[in-house]
Short mmCIF file of C-alpha atoms and ligand atoms in Angstrom, two decimals:
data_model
loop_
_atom_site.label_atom_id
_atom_site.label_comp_id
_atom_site.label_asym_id
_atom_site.label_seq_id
_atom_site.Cartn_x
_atom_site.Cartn_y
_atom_site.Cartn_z
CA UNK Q 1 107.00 119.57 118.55
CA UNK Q 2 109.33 116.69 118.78
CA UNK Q 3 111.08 115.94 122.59
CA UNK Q 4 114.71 116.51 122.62
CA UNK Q 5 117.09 114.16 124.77
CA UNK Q 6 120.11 115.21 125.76
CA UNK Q 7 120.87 111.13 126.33
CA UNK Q 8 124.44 110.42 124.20
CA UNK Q 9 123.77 107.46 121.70
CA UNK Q 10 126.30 105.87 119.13
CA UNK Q 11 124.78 104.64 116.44
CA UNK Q 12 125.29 100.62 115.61
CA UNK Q 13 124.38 101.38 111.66
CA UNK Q 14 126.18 104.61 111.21
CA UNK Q 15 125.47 103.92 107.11
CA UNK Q 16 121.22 103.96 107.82
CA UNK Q 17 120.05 107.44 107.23
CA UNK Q 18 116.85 108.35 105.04
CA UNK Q 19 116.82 106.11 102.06
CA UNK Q 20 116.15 106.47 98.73
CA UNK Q 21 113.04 104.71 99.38
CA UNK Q 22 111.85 107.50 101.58
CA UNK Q 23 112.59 110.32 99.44
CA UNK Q 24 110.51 108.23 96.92
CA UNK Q 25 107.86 107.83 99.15
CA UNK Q 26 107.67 111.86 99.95
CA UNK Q 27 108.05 112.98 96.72
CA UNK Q 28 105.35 109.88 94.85
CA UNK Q 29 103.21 111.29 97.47
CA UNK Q 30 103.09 114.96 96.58
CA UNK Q 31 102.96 113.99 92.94
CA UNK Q 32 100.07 111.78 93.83
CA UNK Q 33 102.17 109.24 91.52
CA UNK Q 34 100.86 105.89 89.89
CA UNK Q 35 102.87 103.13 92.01
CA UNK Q 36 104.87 101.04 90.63
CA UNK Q 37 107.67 101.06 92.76
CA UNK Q 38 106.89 98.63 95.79
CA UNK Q 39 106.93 94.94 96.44
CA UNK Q 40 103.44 95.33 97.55
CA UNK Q 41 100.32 93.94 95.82
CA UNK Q 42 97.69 96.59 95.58
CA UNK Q 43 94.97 94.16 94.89
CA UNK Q 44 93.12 92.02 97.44
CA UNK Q 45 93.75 88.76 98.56
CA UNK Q 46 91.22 85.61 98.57
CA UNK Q 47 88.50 86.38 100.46
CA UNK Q 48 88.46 82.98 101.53
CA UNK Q 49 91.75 83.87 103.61
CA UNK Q 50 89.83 87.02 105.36
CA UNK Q 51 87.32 84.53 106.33
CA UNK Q 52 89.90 81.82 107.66
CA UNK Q 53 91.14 84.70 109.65
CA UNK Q 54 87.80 86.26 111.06
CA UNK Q 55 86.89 82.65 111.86
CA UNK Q 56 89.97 82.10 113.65
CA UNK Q 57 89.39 84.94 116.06
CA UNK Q 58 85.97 84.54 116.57
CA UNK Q 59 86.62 80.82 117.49
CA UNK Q 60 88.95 82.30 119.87
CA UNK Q 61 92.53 81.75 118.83
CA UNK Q 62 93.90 85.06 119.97
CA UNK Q 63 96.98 83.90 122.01
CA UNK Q 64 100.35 82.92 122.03
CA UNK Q 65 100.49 80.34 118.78
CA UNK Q 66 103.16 77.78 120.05
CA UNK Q 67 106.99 79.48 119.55
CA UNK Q 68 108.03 77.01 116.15
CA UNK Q 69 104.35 78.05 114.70
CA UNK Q 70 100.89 75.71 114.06
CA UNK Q 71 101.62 72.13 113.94
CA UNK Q 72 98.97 71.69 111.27
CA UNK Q 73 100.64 74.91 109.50
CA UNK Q 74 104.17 73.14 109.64
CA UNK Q 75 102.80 69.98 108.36
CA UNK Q 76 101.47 71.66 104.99
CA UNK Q 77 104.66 73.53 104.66
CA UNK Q 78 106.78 70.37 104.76
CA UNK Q 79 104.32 68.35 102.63
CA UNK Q 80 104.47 71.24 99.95
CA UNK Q 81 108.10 71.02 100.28
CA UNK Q 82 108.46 67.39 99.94
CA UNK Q 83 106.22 67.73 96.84
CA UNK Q 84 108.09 70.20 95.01
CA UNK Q 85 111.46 69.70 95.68
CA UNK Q 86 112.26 66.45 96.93
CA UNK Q 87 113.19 67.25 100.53
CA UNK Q 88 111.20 66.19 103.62
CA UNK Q 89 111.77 68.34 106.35
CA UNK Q 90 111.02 66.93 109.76
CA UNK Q 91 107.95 69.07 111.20
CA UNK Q 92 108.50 69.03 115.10
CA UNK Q 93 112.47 70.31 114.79
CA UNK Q 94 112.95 71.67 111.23
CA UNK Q 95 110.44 74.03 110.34
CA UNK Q 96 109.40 77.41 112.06
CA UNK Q 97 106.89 80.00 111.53
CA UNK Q 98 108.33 83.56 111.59
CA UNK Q 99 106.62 86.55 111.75
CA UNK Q 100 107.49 87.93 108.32
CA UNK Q 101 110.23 86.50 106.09
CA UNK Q 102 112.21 89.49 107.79
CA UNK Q 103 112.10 88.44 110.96
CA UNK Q 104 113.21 84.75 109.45
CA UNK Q 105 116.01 86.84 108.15
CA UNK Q 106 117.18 88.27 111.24
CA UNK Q 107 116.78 85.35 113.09
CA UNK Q 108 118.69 83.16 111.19
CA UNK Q 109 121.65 85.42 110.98
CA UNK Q 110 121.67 86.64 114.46
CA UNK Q 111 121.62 82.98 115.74
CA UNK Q 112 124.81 81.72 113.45
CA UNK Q 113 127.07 84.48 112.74
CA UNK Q 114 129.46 85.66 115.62
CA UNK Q 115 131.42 88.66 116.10
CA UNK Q 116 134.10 88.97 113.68
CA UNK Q 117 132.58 86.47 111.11
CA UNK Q 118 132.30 87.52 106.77
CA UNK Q 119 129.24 87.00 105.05
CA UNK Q 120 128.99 87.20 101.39
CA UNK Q 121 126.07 88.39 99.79
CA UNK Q 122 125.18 89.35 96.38
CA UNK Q 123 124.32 92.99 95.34
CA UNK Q 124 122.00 94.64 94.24
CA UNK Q 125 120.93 93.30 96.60
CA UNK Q 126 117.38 93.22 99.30
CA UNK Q 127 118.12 96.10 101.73
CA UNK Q 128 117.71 94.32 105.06
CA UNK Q 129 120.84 91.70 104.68
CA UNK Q 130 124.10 93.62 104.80
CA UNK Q 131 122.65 96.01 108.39
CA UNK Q 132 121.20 92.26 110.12
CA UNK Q 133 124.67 91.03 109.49
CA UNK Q 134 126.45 94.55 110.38
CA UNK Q 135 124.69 94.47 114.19
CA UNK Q 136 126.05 90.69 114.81
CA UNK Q 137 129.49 92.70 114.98
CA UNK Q 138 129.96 90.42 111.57
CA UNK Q 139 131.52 91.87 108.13
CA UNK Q 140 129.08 91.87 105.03
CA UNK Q 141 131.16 91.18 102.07
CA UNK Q 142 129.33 92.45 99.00
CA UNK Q 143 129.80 90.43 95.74
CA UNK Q 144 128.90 92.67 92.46
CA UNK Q 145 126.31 90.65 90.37
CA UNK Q 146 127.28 90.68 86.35
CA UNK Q 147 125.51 93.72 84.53
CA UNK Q 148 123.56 93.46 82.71
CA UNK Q 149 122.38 89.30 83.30
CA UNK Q 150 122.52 89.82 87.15
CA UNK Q 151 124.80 86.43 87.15
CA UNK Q 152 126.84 85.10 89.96
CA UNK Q 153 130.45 85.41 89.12
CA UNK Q 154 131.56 81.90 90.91
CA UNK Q 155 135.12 82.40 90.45
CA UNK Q 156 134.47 85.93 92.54
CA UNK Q 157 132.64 83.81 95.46
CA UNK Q 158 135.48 81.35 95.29
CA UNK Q 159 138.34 84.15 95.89
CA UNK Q 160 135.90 86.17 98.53
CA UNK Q 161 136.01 83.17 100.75
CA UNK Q 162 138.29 83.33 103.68
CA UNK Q 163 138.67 81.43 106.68
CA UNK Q 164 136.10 83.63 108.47
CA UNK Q 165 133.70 83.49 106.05
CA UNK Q 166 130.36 82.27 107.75
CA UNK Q 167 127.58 82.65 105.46
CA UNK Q 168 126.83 83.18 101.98
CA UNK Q 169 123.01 84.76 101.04
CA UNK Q 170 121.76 84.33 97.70
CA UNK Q 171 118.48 85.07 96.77
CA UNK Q 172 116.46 83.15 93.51
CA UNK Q 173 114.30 84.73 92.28
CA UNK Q 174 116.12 87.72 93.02
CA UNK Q 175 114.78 91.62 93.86
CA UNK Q 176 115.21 93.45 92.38
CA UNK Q 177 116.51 91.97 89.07
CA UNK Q 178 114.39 89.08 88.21
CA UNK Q 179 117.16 86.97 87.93
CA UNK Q 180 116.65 83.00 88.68
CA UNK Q 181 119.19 80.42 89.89
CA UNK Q 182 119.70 77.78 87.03
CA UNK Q 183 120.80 74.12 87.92
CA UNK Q 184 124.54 75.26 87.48
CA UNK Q 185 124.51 77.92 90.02
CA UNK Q 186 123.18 75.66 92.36
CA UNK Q 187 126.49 73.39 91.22
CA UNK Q 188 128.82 75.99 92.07
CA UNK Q 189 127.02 77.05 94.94
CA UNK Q 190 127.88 73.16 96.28
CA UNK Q 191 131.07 73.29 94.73
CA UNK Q 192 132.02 76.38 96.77
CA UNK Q 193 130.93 75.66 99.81
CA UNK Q 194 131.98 71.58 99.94
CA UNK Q 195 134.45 70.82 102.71
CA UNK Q 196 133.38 73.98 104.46
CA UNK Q 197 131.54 75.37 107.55
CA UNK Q 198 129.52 78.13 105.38
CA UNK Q 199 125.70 77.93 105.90
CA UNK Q 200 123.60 79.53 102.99
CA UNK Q 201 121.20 81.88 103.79
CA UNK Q 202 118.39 81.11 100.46
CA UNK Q 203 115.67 83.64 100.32
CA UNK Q 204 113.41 82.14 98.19
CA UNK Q 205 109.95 84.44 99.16
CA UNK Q 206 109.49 84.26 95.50
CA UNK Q 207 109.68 80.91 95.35
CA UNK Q 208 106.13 80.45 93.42
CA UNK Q 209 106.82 83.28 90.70
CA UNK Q 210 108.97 81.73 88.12
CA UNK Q 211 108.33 82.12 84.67
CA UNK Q 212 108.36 80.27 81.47
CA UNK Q 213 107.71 76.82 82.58
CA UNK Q 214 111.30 76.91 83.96
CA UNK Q 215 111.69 75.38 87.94
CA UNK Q 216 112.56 77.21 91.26
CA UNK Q 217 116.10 75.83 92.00
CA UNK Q 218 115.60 76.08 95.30
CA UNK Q 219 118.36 74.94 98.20
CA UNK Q 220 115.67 72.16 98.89
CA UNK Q 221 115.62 70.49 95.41
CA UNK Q 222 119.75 69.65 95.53
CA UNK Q 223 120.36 67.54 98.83
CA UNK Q 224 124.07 68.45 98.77
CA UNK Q 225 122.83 72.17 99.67
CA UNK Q 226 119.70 71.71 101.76
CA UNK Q 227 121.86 70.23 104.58
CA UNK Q 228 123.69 73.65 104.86
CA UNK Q 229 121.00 76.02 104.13
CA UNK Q 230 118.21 78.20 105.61
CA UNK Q 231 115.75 78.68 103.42
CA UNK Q 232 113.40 81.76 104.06
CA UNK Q 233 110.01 82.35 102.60
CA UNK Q 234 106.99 85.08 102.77
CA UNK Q 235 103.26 84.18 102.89
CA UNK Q 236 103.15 87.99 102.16
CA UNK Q 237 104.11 87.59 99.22
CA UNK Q 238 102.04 84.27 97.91
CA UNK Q 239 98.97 85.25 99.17
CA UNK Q 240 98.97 88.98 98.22
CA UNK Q 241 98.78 89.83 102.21
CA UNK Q 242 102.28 91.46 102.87
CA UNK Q 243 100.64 93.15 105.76
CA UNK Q 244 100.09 90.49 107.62
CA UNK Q 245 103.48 89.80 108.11
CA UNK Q 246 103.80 85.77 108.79
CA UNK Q 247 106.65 83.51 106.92
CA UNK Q 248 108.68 80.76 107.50
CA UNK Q 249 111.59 79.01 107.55
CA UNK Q 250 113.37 75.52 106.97
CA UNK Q 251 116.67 74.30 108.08
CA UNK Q 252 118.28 71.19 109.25
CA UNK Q 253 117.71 70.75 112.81
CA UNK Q 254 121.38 71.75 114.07
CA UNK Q 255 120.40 74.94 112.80
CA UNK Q 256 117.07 75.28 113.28
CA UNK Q 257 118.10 75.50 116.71
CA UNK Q 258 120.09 78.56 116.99
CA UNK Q 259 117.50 79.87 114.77
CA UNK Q 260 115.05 79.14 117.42
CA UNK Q 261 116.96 80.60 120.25
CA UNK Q 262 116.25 84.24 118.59
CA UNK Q 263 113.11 83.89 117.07
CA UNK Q 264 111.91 82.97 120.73
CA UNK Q 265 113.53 85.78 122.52
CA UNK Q 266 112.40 88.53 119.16
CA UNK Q 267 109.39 87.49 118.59
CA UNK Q 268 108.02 84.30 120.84
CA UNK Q 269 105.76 83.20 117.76
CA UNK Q 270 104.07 84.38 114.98
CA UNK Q 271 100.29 85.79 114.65
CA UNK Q 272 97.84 83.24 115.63
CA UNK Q 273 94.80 83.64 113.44
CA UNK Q 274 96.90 84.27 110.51
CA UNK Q 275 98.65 81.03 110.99
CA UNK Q 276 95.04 78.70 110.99
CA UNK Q 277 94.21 81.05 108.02
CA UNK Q 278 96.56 79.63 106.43
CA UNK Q 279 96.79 76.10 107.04
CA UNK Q 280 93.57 75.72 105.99
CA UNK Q 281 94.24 77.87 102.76
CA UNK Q 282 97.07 75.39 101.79
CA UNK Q 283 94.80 72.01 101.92
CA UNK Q 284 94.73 73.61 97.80
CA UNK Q 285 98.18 73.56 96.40
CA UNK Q 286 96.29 75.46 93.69
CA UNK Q 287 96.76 78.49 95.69
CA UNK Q 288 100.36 78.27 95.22
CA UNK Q 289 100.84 76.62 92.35
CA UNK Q 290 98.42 79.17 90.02
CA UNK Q 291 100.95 81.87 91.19
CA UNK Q 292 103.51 81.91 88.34
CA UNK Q 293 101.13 82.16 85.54
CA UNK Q 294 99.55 84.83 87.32
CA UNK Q 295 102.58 86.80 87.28
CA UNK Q 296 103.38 86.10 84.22
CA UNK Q 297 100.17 87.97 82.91
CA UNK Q 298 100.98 90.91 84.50
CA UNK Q 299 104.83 90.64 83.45
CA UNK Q 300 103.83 89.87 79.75
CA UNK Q 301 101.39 92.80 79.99
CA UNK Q 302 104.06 95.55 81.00
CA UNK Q 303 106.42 94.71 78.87
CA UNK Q 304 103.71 94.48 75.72
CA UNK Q 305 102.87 97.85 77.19
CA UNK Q 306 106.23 99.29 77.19
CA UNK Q 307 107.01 98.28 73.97
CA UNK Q 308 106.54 101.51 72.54
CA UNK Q 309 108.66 102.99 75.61
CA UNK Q 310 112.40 104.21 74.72
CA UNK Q 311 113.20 102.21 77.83
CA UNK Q 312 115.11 99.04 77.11
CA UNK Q 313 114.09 95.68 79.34
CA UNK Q 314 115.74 93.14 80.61
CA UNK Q 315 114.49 89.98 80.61
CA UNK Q 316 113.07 88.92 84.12
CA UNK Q 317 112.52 85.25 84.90
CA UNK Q 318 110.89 85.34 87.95
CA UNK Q 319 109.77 87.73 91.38
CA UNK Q 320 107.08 91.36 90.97
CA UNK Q 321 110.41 92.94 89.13
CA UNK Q 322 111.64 94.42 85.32
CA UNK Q 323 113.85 96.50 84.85
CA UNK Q 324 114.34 98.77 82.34
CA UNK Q 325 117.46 100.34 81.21
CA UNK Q 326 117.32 103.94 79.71
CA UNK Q 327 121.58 104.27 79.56
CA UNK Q 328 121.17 104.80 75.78
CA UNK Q 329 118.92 108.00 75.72
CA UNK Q 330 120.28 109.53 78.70
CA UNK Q 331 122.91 110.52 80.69
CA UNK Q 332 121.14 111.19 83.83
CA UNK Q 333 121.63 109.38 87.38
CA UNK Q 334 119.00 106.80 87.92
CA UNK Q 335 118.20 108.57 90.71
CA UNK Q 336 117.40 111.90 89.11
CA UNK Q 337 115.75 109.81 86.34
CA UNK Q 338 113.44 108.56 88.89
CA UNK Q 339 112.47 111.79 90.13
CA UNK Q 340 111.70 113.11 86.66
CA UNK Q 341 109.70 110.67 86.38
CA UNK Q 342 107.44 111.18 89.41
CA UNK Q 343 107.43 115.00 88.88
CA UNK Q 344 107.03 115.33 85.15
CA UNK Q 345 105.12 111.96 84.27
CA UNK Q 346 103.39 110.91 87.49
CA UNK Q 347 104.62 107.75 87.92
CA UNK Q 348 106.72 105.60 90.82
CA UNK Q 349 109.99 103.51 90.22
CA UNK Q 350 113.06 102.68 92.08
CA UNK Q 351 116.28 103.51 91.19
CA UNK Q 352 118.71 99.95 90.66
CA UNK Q 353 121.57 102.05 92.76
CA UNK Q 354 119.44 101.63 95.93
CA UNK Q 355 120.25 97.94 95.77
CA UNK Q 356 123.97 99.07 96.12
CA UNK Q 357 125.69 99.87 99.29
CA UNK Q 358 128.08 101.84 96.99
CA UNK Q 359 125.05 103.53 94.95
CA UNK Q 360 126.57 101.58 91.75
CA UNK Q 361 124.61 103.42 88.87
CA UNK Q 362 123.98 101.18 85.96
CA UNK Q 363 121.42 103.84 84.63
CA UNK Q 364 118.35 100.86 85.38
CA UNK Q 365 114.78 101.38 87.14
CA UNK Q 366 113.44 98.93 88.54
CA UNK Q 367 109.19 98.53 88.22
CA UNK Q 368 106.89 96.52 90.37
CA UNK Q 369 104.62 94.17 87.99
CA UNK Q 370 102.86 93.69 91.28
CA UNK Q 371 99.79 95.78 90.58
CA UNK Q 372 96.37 95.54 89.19
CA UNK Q 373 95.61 95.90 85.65
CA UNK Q 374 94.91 99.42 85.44
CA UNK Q 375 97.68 100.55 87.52
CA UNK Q 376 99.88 98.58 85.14
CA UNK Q 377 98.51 100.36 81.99
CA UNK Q 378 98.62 104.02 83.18
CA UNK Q 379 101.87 103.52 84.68
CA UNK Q 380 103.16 102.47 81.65
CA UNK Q 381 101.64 104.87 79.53
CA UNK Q 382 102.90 107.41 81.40
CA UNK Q 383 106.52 105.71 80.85
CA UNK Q 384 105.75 105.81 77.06
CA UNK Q 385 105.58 109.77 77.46
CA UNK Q 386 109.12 110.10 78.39
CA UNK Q 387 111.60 112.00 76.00
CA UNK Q 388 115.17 111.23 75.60
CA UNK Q 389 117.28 114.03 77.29
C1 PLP C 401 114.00 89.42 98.47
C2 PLP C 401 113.11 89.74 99.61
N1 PLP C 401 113.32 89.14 100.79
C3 PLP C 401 112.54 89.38 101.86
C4 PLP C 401 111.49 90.27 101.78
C5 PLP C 401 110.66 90.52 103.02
O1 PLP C 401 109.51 89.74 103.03
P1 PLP C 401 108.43 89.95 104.22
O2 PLP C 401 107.50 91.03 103.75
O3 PLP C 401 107.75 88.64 104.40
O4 PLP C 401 109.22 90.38 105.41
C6 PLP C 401 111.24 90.94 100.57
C7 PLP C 401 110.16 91.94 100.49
O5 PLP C 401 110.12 92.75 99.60
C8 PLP C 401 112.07 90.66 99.46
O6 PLP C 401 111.87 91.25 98.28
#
């Protein structure tokens, strides 16, 4: 029995009903189908970090961490920074630890857009960026991403831009297409934004999952950028432990402050134990820096697997994400195609139009690399069953 209130609301995010990701969910569930549709690892992490963890609590660090996060934390973060792309962020006023990537999200757009402000953002696009900037009172301005190389269109950004315009997110690598930045988007990016008030929003959580030798062009490896940007990562997803919900974020300190004002009054700080966990865990830059190639195992793997699929991929350069485009056997919505594919073949995807406020259908799936080996195999044998229709 559910209790009824006869209290009047008005909804702020009149848009946010059940998504597509619930009706998934439900339906995967019934079907008892082979996952390959979330974000989520469904292998274990180091055991090294459940130990860190267990030892933190049992030492006793169960309370309030400080509100920016573990000084010793911060320190690794901005030496591993420093390392990799060239910037040294300062640790007492430039870093903070967030509780989830998120919550970095939120707080980073609550705390500099105002009322009445534009943010462009790039879709398909992660689900949580257009509502975050909807409740500031602010206008998310969706900018269509090329089909089917999921490129920025930099003359579009360039004409998008109005005097209200406050933000711009981009995300490299990018969920769900696998798209990475190259050294000429981060160009235009400066190009774009020179002369002009616009802070960019980078969420790089898959910052360490970029294949083929290539780099992460990350907002901290072009100087010109870093000093407007927010960059936003996930220890979810480099250590496999998305359920322990603790990230970060990096910003110069004029922003980090606004930032700070939010994250203090959302969250305080992040989860203690977690955060020592960590800091020791990073003394290894192995830890990070093994990630890509073992990513790129499991990516080379589905696609040798789907080879015999009728599904057509597209090439993905970085993130837990293929997709595969099935627009030349049928004429079905990706949405129905992802159903028949949970009820007749057992097996979990995600349709590219939930990455679209306007349900854009490119007739893609998107699949989650993200999984153990035998997950991987039978989900893609059961993709090799499919018929054209
Ligand atoms: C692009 C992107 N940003 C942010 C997040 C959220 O990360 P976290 O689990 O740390 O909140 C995800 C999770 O799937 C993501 O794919």
């Amino acid at each position: 029995m559910t209790l009824r209130s006869s209290v009047k609301t008005r909804t702020k995010l009149p848009d946010v009903g059940t998504t597509i990701f619930t009706v998934i969910g439900q339906l995967s569930s019934q079907h008892n189908a082979i996952n390959l549709s979330q974000g989520a690892p469904n292998f274990a992490c180091d055991a090294r970090l459940v130990a860190g963890v267990t030892r933190a609590m049992e030492e006793g660090h169960n309370q309030y961490a400080p509100m920016t996060g573990l000084r010793p934390l911060k320190e690794r973060i901005v030496d591993k920074i420093a390392s990799l792309y060239g910037t040294r962020y300062d640790v007492d006023s430039e870093v903070l630890i967030t509780a989830s990537a998120s919550e970095g999200l939120y707080s980073a757009i609550s705390g500099l857009v105002h009322p009445g402000d534009e943010v462009i953002y790039f879709e398909p696009s992660f689900d949580s960026y257009a509502p975050i900037v909807r409740l500031q009172g602010a206008t998310p301005v969706a900018i269509k991403l090329t089909v089917p190389d999921f490129t920025v269109n930099w003359d579009e950004v360039r004409a998008a831009i109005t005097p209200r315009t406050r933000m711009i997110i981009v995300n490299t690598p990018h969920n769900p297409s696998g798209k990475v930045f190259s050294a000429e988007d981060l160009q235009q990016l400066a190009l774009v934004t020179r002369n002009t008030d616009i802070v960019i929003l980078s969420d790089e959580v898959y910052e360490h999952v970029v294949f083929d030798g290539e780099p992460h062009h990350g907002m901290a490896t072009h100087p010109q950028l870093a000093e407007r940007s927010v960059i936003i990562s996930s220890f979810g997803k480099t250590y496999h432990v998305t359920g322990w919900r603790v990230g970060y974020c990096v910003a110069p300190a004029e922003l980090m402050d606004e930032i700070c004002k939010v994250h203090q009054f959302l969250m305080f700080s992040a989860d203690t134990p977690m955060q020592y966990a960590f800091a020791e865990h990073m003394a290894d830059p192995q830890t990070w820096l093994s990630l890509s190639a073992f990513y790129q195992r499991k990516r080379d793997l589905l696609q040798s697997l789907l080879a015999e699929s009728p599904f057509k991929l597209l090439p993905s350069q970085g993130s837990f994400f293929l997709l595969a485009d099935y627009s030349h056997f049928s004429e079905e919505s990706d949405s129905e195609m992802v159903k028949r594919l949970i009820v007749d073949h057992g097996v979990a995807t995600i349709p590219l139009s939930a990455f679209y406020a306007d349900g854009t259908d490119n007739k893609i799936i998107r699949l989650s690399f993200a999984k153990d080996e035998a997950t991987l195999r039978a989900g893609a044998a059961a993709l090799c069953q499919v018929k054209p229709r």
